[in-house]
Short mmCIF file of C-alpha atoms in Angstrom, two decimals:
data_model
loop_
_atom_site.label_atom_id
_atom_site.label_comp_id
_atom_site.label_asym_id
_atom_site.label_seq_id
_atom_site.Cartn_x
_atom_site.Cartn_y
_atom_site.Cartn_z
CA UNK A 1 -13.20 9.85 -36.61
CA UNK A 2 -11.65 7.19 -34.56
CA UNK A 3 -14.57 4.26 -32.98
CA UNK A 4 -13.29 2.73 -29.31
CA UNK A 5 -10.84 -0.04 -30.22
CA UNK A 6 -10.52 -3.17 -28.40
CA UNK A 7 -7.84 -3.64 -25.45
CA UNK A 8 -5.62 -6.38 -27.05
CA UNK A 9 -2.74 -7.78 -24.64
CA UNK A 10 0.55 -7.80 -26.68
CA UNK A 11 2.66 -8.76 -23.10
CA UNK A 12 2.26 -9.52 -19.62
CA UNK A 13 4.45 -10.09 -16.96
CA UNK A 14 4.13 -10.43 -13.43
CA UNK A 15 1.33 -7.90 -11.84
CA UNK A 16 2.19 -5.47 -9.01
CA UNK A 17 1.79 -6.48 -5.63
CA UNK A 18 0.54 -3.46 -3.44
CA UNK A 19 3.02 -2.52 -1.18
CA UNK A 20 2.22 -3.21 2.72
CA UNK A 21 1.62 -0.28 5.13
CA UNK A 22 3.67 -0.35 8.05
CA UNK A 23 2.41 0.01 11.54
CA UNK A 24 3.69 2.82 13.77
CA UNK A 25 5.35 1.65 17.12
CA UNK A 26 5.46 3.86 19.90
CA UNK A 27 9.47 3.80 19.41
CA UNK A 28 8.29 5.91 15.82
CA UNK A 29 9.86 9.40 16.06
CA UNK A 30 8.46 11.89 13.59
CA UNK A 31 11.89 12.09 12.00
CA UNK A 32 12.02 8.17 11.74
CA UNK A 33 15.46 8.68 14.07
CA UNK A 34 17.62 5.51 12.83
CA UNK A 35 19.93 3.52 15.12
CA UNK A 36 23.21 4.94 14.63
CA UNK A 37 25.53 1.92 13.92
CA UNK A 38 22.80 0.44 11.29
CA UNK A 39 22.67 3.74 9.39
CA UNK A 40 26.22 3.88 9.71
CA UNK A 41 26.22 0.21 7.74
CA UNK A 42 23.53 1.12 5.52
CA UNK A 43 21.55 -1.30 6.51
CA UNK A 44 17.32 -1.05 5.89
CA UNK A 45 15.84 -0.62 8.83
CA UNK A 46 12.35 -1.29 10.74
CA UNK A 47 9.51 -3.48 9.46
CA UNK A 48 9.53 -1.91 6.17
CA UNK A 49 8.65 1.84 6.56
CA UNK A 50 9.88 2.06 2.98
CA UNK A 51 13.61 0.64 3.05
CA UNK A 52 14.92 -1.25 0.83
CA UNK A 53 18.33 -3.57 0.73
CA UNK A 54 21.50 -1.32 0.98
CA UNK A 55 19.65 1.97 1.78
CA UNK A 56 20.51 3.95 4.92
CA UNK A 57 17.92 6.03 6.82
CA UNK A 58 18.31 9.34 7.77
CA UNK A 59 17.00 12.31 10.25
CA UNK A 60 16.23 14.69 7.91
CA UNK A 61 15.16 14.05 3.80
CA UNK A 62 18.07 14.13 1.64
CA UNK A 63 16.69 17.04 -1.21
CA UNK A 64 18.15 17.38 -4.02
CA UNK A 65 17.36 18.92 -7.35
CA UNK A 66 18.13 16.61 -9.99
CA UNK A 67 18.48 18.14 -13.60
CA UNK A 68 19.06 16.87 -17.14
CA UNK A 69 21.45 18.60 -19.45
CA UNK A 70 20.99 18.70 -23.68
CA UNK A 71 23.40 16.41 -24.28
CA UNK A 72 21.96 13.96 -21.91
CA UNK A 73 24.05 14.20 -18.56
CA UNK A 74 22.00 13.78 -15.45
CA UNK A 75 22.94 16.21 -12.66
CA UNK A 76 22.07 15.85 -9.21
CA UNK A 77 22.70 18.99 -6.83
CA UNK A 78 22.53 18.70 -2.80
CA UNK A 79 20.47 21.62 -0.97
CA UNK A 80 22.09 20.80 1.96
CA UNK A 81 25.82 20.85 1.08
CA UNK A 82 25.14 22.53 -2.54
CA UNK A 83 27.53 19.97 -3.89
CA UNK A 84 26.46 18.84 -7.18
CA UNK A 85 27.82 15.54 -8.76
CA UNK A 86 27.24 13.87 -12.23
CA UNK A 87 24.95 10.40 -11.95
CA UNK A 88 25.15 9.35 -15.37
CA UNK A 89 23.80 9.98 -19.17
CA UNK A 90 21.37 9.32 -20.91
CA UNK A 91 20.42 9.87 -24.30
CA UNK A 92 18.79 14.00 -24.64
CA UNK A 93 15.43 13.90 -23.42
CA UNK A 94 12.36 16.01 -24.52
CA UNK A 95 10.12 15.58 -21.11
CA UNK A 96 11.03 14.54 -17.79
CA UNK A 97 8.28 13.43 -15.18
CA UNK A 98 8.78 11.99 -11.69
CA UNK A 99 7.41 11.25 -8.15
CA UNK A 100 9.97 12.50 -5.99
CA UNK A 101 13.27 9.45 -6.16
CA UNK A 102 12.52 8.42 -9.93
CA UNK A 103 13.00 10.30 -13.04
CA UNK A 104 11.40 9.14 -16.34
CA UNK A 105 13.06 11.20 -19.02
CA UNK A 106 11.62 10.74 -22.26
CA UNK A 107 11.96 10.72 -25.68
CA UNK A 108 10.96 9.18 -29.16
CA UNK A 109 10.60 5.69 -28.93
CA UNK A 110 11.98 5.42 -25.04
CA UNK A 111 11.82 6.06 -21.74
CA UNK A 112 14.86 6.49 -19.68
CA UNK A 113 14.65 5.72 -15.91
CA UNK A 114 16.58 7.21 -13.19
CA UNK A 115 17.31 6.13 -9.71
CA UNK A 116 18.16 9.30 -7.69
CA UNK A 117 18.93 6.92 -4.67
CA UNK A 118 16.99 9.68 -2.60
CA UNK A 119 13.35 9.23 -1.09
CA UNK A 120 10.46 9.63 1.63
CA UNK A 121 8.49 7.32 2.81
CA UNK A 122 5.01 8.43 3.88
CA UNK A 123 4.07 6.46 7.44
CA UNK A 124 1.09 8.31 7.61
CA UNK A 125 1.28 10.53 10.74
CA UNK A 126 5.13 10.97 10.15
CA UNK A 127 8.05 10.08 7.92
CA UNK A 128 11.34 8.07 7.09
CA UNK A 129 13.92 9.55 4.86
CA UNK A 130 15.98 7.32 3.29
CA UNK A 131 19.40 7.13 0.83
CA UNK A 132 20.93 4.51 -1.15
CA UNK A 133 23.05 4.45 -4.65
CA UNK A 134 21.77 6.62 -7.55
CA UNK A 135 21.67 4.69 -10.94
CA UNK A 136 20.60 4.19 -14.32
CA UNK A 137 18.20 1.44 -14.02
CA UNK A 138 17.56 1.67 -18.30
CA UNK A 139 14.95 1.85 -20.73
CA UNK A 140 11.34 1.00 -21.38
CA UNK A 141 11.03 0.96 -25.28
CA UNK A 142 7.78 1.32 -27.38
CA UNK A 143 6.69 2.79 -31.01
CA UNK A 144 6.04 6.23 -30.79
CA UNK A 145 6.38 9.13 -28.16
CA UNK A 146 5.88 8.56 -24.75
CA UNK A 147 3.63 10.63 -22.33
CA UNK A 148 4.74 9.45 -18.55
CA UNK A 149 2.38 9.80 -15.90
CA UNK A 150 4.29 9.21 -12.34
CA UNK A 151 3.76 8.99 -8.55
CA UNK A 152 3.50 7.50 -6.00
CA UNK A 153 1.45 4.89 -7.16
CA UNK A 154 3.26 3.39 -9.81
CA UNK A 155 4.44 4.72 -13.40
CA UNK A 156 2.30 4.39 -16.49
CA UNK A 157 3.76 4.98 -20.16
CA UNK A 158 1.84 5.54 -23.38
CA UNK A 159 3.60 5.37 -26.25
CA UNK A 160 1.83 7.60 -29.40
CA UNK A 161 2.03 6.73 -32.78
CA UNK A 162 -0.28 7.84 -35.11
CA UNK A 163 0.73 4.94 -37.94
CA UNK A 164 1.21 2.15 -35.45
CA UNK A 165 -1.50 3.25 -32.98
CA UNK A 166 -0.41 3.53 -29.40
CA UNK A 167 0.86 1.45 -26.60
CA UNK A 168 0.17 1.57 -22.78
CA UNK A 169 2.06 0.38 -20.30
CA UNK A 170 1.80 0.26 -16.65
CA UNK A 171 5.04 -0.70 -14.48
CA UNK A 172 5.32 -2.60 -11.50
CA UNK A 173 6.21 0.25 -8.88
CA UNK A 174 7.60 -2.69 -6.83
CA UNK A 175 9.88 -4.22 -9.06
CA UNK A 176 11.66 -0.69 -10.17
CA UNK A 177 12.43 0.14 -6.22
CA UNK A 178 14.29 -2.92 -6.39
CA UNK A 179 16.22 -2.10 -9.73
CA UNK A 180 14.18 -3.81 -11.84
CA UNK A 181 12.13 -2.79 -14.73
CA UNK A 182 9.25 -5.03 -15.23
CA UNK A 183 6.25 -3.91 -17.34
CA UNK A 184 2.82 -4.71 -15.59
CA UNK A 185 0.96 -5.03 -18.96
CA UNK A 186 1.38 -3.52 -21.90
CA UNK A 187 -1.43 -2.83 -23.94
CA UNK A 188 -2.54 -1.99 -28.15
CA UNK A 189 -4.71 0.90 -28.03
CA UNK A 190 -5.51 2.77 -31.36
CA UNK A 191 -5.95 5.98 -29.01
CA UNK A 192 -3.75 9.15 -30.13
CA UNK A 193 -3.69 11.18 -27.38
CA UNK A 194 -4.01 8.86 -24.82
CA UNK A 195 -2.20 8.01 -21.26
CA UNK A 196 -2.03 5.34 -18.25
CA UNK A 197 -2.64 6.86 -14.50
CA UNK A 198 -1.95 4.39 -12.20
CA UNK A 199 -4.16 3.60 -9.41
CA UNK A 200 -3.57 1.33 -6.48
CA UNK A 201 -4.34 -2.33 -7.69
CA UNK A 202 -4.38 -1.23 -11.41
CA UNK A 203 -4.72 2.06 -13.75
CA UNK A 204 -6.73 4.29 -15.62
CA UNK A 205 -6.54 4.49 -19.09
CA UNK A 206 -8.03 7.74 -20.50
CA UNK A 207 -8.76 6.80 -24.07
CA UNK A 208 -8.64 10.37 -25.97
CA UNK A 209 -10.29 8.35 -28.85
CA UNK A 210 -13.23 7.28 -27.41
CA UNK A 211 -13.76 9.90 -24.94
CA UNK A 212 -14.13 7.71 -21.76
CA UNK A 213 -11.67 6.28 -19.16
CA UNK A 214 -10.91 2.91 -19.00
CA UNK A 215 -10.41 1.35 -15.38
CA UNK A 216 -8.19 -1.69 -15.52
CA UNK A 217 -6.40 -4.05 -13.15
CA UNK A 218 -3.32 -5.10 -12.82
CA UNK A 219 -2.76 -7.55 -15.56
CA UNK A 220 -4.65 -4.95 -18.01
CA UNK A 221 -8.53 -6.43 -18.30
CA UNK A 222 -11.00 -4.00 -18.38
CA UNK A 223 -13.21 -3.64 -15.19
CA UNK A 224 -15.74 0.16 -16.16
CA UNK A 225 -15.74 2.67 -17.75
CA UNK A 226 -16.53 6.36 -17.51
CA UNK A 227 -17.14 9.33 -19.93
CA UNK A 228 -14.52 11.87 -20.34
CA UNK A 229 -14.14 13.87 -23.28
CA UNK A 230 -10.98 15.52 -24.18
CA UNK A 231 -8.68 13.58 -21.39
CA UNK A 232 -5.72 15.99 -20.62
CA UNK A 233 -3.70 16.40 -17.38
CA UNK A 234 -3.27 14.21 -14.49
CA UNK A 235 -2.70 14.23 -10.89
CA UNK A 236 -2.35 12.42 -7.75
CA UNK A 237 -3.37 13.98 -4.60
CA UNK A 238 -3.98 12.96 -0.88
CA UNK A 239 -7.79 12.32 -1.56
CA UNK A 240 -7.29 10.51 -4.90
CA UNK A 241 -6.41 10.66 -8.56
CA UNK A 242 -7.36 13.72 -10.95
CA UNK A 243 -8.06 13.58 -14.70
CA UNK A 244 -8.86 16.71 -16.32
CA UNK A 245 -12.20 16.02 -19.15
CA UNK A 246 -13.40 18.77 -21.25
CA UNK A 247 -16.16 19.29 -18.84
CA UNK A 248 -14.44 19.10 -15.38
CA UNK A 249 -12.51 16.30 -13.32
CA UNK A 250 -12.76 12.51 -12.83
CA UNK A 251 -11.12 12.22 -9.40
CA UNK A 252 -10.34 8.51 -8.31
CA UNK A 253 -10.67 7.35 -4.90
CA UNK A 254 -9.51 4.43 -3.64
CA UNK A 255 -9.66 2.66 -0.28
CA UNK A 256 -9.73 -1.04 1.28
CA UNK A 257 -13.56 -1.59 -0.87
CA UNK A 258 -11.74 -0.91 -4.51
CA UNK A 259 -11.86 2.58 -6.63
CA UNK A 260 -14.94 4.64 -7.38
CA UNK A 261 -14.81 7.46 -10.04
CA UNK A 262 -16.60 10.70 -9.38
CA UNK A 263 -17.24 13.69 -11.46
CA UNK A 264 -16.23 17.14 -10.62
CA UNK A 265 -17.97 19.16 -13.46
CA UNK A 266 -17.16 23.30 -13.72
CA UNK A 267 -19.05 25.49 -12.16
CA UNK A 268 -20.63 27.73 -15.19
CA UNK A 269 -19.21 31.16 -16.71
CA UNK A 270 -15.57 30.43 -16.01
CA UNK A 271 -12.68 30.76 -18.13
CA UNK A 272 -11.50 27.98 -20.45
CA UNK A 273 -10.27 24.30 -19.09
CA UNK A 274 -7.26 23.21 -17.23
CA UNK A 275 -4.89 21.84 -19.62
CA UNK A 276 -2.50 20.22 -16.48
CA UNK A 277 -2.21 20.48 -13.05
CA UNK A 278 0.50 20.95 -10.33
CA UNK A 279 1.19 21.24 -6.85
CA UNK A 280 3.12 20.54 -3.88
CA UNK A 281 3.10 16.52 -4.16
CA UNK A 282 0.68 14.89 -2.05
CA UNK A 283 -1.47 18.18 -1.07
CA UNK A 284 -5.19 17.96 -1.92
CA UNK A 285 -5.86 20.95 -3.65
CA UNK A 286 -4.17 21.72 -7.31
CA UNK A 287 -3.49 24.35 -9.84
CA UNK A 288 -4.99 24.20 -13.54
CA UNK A 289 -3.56 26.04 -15.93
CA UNK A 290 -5.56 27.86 -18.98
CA UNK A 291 -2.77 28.45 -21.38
CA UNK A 292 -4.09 32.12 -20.72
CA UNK A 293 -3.80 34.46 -17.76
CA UNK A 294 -6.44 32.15 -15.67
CA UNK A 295 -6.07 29.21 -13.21
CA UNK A 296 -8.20 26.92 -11.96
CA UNK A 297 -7.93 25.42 -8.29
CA UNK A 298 -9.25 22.75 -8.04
CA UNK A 299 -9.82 21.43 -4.08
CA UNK A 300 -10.10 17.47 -4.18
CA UNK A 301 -11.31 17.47 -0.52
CA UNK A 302 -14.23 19.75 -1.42
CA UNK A 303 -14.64 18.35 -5.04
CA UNK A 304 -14.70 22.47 -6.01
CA UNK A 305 -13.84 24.60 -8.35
CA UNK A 306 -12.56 27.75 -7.83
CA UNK A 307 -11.21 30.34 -10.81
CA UNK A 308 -8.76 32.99 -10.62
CA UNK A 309 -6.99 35.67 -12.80
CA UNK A 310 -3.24 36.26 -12.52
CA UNK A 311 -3.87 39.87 -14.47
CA UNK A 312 -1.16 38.79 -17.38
CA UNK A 313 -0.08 35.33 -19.19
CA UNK A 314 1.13 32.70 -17.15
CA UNK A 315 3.38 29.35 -18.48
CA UNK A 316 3.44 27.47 -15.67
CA UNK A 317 1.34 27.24 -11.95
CA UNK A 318 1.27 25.30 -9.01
CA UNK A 319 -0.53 25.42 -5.55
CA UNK A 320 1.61 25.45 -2.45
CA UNK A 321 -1.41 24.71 -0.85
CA UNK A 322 0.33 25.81 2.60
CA UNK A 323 -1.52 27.40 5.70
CA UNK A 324 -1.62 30.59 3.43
CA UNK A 325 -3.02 28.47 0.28
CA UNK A 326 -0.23 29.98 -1.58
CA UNK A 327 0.01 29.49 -5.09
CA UNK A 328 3.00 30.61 -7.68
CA UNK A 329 2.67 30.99 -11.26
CA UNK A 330 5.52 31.74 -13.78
CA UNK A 331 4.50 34.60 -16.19
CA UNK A 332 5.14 34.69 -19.82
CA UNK A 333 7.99 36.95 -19.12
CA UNK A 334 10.11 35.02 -17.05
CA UNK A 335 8.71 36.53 -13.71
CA UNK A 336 7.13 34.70 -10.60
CA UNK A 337 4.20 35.49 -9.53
CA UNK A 338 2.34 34.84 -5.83
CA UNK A 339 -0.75 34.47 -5.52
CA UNK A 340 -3.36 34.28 -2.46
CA UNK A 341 -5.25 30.82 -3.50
CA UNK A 342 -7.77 32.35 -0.97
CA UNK A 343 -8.46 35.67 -2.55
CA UNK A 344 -6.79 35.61 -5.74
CA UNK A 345 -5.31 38.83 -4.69
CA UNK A 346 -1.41 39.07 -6.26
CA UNK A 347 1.17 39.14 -3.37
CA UNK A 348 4.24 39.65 -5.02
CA UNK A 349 6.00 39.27 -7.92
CA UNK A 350 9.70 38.77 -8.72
CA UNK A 351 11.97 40.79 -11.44
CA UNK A 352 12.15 38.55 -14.48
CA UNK A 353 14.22 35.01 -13.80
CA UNK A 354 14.40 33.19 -16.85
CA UNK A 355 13.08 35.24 -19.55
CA UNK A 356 16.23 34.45 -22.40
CA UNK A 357 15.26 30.54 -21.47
CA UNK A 358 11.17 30.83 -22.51
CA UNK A 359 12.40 33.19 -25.33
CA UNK A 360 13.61 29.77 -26.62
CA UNK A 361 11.44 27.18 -28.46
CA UNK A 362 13.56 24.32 -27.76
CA UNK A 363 14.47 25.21 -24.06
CA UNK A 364 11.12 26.42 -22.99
CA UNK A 365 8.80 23.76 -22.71
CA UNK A 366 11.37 22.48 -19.81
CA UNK A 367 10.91 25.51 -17.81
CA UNK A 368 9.35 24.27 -14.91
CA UNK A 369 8.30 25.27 -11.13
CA UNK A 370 8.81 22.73 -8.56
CA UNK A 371 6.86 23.61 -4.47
CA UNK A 372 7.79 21.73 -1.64
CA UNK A 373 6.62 22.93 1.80
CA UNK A 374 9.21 25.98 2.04
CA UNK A 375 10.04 26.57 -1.10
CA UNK A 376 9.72 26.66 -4.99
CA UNK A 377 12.19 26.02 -7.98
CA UNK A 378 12.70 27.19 -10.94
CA UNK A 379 14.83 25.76 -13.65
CA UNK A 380 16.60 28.54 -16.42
CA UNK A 381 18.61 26.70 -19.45
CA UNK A 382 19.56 29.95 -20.96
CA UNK A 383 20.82 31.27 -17.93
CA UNK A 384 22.22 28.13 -16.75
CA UNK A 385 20.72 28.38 -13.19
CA UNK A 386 18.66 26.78 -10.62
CA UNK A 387 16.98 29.20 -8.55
CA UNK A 388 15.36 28.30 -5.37
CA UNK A 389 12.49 30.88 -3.94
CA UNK A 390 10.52 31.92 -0.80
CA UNK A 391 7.14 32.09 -1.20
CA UNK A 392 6.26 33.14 1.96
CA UNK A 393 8.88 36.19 1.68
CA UNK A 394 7.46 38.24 -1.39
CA UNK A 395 8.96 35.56 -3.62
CA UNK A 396 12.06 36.48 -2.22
CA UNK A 397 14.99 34.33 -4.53
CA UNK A 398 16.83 32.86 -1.48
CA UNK A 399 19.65 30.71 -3.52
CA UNK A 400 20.65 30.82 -7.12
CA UNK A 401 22.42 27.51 -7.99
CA UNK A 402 25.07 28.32 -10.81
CA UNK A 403 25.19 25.43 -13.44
CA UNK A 404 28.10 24.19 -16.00
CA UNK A 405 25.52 22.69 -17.80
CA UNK A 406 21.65 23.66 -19.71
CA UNK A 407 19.28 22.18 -16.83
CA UNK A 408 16.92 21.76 -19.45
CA UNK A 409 14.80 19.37 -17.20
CA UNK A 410 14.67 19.13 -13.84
CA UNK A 411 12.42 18.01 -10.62
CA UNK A 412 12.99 17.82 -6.86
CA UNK A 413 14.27 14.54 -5.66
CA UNK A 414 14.14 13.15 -2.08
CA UNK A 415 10.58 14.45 -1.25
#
């Protein structure tokens, strides 16, 4: 059995700064509505409100579904225009995380980063929507294969090697919206099964070795500590930070006085733990899957538990967490499945979708669902299509995206 190893520093470079909240102006319109002959230049606009150099800001969010073929090729498909255009390649990835304008596509020994040149910027009571040119930023290297954590906090990498022990690495957010690639820290931690979840001002490091999480700043030194056993799935929310534990949650909130951790254990008699979570980004309450036909939600607001049955095997599931408290779950035979988050009570269900691409071992652990406020995505390889789908109509499939390519991995881009 592994004993808790000491955090050793291997590299630093310069720590992420925070980035400043804007202040809304009375001239704020809750589509951010640019001036006209600055968009038209491309020029960044306001005091901040998440531009950078050489963006343009726009009236409406520029979402896209970004995908990653077999042999590498990124693919990057409008949902306004349904025009899809080739950004780049990279080298074929195995797992592909993201928090709405990045893409982290891994693989062993590497990280590939992708600039989909598409994002929001959250101004707190409204938003600005902004576009610039997509690119290939490059690679974050380490010994061993990575496990990506990503939002909008920052991006933390730990790289698993059972011979060499592992490495974690936290990136300055910052730096990469700029185009740069600069690692925070980077950390030796003899901790198989580990990742980094950043938090603002720093990270978490849950040590599967140990069975605790590791609270750290920005330059990697150690700050608490708190027990969780059997670390596995993260998520960021609009309350704070989620780490699943054997035994419940650690949920991370931060505000102007620093972090505090608290525990959300499960409520007794329920079915087995959540193994990861999803949801429509930013939304406080989350889906757990089981790996069996239950799901967990968990609410972060409420710090509750609440377990449901979707009557058959589910893959995947993810909480809309709309007016309805939707939430859609893909079934082990290619299916998708509604569900009332506020009942449990199944609302519709969908002929099966992607059935030939789950059928395949290599292909399936891509399969994905993706919820934004209107609607969900699905991702089929094998049938080399992108379907987009209406919750709130019985599941209804509203657009199926033909592909020339295997979207083996994919997320939504611009939100």
């Amino acid at each position: 059995m592994r004993t808790r190893a000491p955090l050793s520093l291997i590299a630093l470079t310069a720590g992420a700064a925070l980035l400043a909240g804007c202040q809304a102006t009375p001239s704020d319109s809750a589509a951010g509505t640019p001036d006209a002959d600055a968009t038209a230049r491309g020029e960044a606009l306001g005091d901040g409100h998440g531009a950078i150099a050489g963006a343009r800001e726009l009236a409406e969010p520029a979402l896209h579904l970004t995908s990653i073929g077999t042999d590498g090729a990124v693919h990057h498909l409008d949902l306004i225009d349904e025009q899809s255009e080739v950004l780049g390649d990279v080298a074929a990835a195995d797992t592909l995380d993201s928090e709405g304008r990045f893409l982290f596509a891994g693989r062993d020994g590497e990280v590939s980063i992708i600039d989909s040149g598409v994002w929001t910027w959250n101004h707190i009571d409204h938003f600005h929507y902004y576009e610039a040119p997509a690119r290939i930023l490059g690679e974050v290297t380490g010994s061993g294969t990575p496990r990506t954590v990503a939002s909008d906090l920052g991006v933390g990498v730990f790289f698993d090697d059972d011979d060499r022990g592992g490495e974690a690495v936290l990136l300055d957010f910052d730096a990469l919206k700029e185009g740069d690639i600069v690692e925070s820290f980077r950390l030796a931690l003899d901790a198989p099964g580990s990742f980094v979840v950043p938090i603002p001002a720093g990270a978490l490091i849950a040590d599967a070795a140990s069975g605790e999480i590791r609270r750290v700043d920005v330059s990697g030194s150690e700050l608490d500590t708190t027990p969780c056993i059997e670390p596995a799935g993260s998520i960021a929310t609009n309350v704070g930070v989620v780490i699943g534990c054997a035994d419940g949650a650690v949920l991370a909130v931060s505000d102007a006085a620093g972090t505090t951790l608290e525990r959300i254990p499960y409520p007794e008699g329920g079915p087995s733990r959540a193994l990861s979570f999803a949801n429509r980004e930013g939304r406080p309450t989350v889906a757990g899957r089981t790996g069996s036909s239950a799901f967990w939600l968990l609410d972060t607001r409420e710090r509750s538990w609440t377990a449901y049955d979707a009557g058959e095997p589910i893959v995947r599931v993810t909480a809309v967490d709309d007016a309805d408290e939707t939430v859609v779950a893909l079934a082990a035979d290619g299916s998708v499945i509604v569900i009332s988050g506020a009942t449990g009570e199944r609302l519709a269900r969908t002929q099966p979708l992607v059935a030939a691409s789950l059928a395949d071992p290599v292909l399936a652990p891509g399969v994905d669902l993706v919820a934004d406020q209107r609607r969900t995505y699905l991702n089929g390889p094998r049938e080399h299509a992108l379907f987009e789908l209406d919750p709130a109509d019985g599941g209804r499939v509203a657009r199926t995206f033909p592909t020339d390519h295997a979207p083996a991995l994919f997320t939504e881009t611009g939100r």
